[in-house]
mmCIF file of C-alpha atoms in Angstrom:
data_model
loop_
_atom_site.group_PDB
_atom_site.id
_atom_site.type_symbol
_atom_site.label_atom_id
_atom_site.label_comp_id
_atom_site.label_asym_id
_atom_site.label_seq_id
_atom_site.Cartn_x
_atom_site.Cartn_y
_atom_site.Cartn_z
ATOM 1 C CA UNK A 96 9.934 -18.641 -5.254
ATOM 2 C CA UNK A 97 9.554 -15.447 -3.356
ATOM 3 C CA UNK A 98 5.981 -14.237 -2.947
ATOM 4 C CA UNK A 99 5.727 -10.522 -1.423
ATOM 5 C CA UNK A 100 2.658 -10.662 -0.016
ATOM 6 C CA UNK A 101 -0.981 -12.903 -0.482
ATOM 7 C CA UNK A 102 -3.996 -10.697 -1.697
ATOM 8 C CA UNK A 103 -6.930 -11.255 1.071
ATOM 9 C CA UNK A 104 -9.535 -11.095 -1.279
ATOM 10 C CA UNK A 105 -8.808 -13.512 -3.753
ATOM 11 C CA UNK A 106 -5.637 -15.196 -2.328
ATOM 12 C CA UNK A 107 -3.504 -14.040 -5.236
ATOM 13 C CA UNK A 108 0.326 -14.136 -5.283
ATOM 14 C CA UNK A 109 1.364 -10.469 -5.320
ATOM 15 C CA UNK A 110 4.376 -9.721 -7.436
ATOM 16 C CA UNK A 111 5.865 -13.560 -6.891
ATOM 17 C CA UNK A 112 9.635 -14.802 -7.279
ATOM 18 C CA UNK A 113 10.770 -11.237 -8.401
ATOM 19 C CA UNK A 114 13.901 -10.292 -6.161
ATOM 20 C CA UNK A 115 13.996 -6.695 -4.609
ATOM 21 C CA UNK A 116 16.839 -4.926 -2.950
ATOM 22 C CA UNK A 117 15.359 -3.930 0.435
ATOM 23 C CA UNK A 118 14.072 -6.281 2.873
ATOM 24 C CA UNK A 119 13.502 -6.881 6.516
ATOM 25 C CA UNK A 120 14.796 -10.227 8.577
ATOM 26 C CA UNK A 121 11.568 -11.713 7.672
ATOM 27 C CA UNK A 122 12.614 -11.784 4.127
ATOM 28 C CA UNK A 123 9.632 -9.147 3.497
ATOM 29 C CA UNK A 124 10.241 -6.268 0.836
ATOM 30 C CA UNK A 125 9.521 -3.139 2.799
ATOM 31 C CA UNK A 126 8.520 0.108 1.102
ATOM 32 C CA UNK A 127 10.869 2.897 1.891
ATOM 33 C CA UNK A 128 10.514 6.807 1.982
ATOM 34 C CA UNK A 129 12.812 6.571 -1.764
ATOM 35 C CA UNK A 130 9.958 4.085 -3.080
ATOM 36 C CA UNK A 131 7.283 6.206 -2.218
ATOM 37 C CA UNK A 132 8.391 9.318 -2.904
ATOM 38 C CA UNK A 133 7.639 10.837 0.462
ATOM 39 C CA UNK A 134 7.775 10.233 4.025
ATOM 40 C CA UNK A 135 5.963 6.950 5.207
ATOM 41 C CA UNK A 136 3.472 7.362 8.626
ATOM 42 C CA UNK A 137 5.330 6.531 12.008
ATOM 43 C CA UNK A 138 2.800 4.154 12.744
ATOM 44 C CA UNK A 139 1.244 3.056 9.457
ATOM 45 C CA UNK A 140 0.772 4.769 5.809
ATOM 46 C CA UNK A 141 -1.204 4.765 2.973
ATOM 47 C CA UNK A 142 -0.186 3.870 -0.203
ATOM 48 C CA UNK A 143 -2.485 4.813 -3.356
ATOM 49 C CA UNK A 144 -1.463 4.428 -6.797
ATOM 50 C CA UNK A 145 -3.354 6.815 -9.612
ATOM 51 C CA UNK A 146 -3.386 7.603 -12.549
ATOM 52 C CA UNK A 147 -4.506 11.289 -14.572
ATOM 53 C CA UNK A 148 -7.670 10.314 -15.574
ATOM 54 C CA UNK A 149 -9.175 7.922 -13.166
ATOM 55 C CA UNK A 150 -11.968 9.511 -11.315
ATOM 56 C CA UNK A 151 -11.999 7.112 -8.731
ATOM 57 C CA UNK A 152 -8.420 8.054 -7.785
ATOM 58 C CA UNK A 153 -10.007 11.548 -7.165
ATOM 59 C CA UNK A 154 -12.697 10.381 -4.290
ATOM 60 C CA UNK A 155 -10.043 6.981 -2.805
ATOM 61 C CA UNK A 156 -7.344 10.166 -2.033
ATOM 62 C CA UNK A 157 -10.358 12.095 -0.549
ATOM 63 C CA UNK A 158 -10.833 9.150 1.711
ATOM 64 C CA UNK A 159 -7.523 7.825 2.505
ATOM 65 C CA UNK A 160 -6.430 11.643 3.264
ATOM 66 C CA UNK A 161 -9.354 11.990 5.597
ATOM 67 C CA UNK A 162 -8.663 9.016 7.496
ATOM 68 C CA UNK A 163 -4.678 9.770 7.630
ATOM 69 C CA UNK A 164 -5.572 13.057 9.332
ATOM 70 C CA UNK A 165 -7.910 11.375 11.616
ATOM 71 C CA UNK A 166 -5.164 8.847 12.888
ATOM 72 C CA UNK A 167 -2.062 10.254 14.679
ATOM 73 C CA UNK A 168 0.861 8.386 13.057
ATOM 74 C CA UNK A 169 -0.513 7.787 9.604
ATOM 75 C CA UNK A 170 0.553 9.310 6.492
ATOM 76 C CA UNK A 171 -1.495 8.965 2.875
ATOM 77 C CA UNK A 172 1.065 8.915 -0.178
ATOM 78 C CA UNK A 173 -0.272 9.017 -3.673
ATOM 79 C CA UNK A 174 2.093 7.718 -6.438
ATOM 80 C CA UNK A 175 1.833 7.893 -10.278
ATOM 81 C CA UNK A 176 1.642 5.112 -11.312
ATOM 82 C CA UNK A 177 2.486 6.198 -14.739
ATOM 83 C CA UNK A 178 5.360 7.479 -13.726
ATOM 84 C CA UNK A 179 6.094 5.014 -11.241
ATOM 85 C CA UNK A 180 6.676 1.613 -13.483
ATOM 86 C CA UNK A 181 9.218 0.112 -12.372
ATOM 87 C CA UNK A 182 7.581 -0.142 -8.764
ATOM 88 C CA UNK A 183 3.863 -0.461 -10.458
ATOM 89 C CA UNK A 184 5.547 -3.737 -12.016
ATOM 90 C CA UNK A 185 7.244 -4.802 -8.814
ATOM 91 C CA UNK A 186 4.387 -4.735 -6.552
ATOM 92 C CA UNK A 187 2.063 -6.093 -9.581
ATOM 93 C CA UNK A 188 -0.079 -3.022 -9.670
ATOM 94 C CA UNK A 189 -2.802 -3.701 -12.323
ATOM 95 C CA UNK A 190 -5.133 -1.108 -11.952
ATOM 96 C CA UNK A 191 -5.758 2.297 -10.288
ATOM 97 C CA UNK A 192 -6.586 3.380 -7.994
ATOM 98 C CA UNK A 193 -4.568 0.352 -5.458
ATOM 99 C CA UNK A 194 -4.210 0.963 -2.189
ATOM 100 C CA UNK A 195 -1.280 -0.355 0.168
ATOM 101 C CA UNK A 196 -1.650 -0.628 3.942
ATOM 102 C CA UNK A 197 1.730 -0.476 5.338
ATOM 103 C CA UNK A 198 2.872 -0.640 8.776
ATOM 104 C CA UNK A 199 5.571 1.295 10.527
ATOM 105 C CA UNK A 200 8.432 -1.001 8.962
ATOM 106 C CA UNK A 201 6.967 -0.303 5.455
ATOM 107 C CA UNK A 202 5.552 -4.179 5.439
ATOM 108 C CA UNK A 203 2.731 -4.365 3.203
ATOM 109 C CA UNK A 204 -0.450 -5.280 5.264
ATOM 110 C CA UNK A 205 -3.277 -4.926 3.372
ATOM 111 C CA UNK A 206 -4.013 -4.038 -0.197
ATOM 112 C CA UNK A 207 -7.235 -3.384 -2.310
ATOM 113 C CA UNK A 208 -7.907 -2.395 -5.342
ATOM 114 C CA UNK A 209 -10.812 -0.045 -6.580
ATOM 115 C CA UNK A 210 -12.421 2.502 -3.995
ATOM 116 C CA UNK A 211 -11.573 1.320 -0.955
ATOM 117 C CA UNK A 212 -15.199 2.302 2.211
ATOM 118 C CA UNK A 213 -13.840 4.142 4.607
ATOM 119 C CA UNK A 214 -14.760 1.394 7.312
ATOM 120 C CA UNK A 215 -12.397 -0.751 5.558
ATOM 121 C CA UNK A 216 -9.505 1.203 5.242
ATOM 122 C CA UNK A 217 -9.708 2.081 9.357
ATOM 123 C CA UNK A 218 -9.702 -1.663 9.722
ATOM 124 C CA UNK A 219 -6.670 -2.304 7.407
ATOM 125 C CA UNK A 220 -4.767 0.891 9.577
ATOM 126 C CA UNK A 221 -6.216 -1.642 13.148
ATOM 127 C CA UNK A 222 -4.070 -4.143 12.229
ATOM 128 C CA UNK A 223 -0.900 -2.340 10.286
ATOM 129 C CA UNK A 224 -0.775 -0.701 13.680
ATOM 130 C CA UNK A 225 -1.532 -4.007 15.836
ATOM 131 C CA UNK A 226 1.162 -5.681 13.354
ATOM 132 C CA UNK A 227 -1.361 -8.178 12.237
ATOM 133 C CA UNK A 228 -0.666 -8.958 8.880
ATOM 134 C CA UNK A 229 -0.016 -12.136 6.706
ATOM 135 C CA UNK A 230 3.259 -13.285 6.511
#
């Protein structure tokens, strides 16, 4: 069984045994600019998922575009994740708004789900840029 990624906060299998097309050597699926719909960050990027009517979505892309512009090398995507199921399914998105740290290879580093404190998500973009991450 393949397992993507482990959830930090409650050691949860993310998205396990499901086969995707693009991975790295480590056997690791990697986000690309075609999966999020936009240009990932040289050195890192933030991934939030929304939906129309979540209000938290609203103040999470507040933060996450504050910090992107506060980090050289860091781009903040949002994604619909209405319109996004296949890849909401994939990456076992269950509610919005989730947030995916990825670092420059499109690895997924961190994730959270709910508004994320802006403390935290600098600390999730320290090591996507260190390349600290589970694996």
């Amino acid at each position: 069984m393949l397992v993507l990624r482990t959830d930090r906060t409650s050691g949860a299998a993310v998205a396990a045994g499901r086969r995707t097309q693009v991975r790295g050597a480590d056997d690791v699926r990697r986000l690309t600019a075609a999966d999020l719909g936009g240009e990932p960050g040289e050195r890192a990027t933030l991934v939030q998922f929304s939906s129309a009517f979540c209000a938290p979505c609203r103040a999470t892309r507040r933060t996450l575009a504050e910090v992107a512009r506060m980090v050289p090398g860091v781009a903040h995507v949002e994604i619909d994740a209405e319109a996004r199921l296949e890849l909401v399914r994939e990456l076992g998105i269950l509610k919005t708004p989730t947030v995916l740290v990825l670092d420059a290879g499109g690895a997924v580093v961190r994730r959270a789900q709910g508004q994320p404190r802006r403390a935290d998500v600098i600390a999730a973009l320290g090591e996507a840029v260190r390349g600290r991450h589970d694996g």
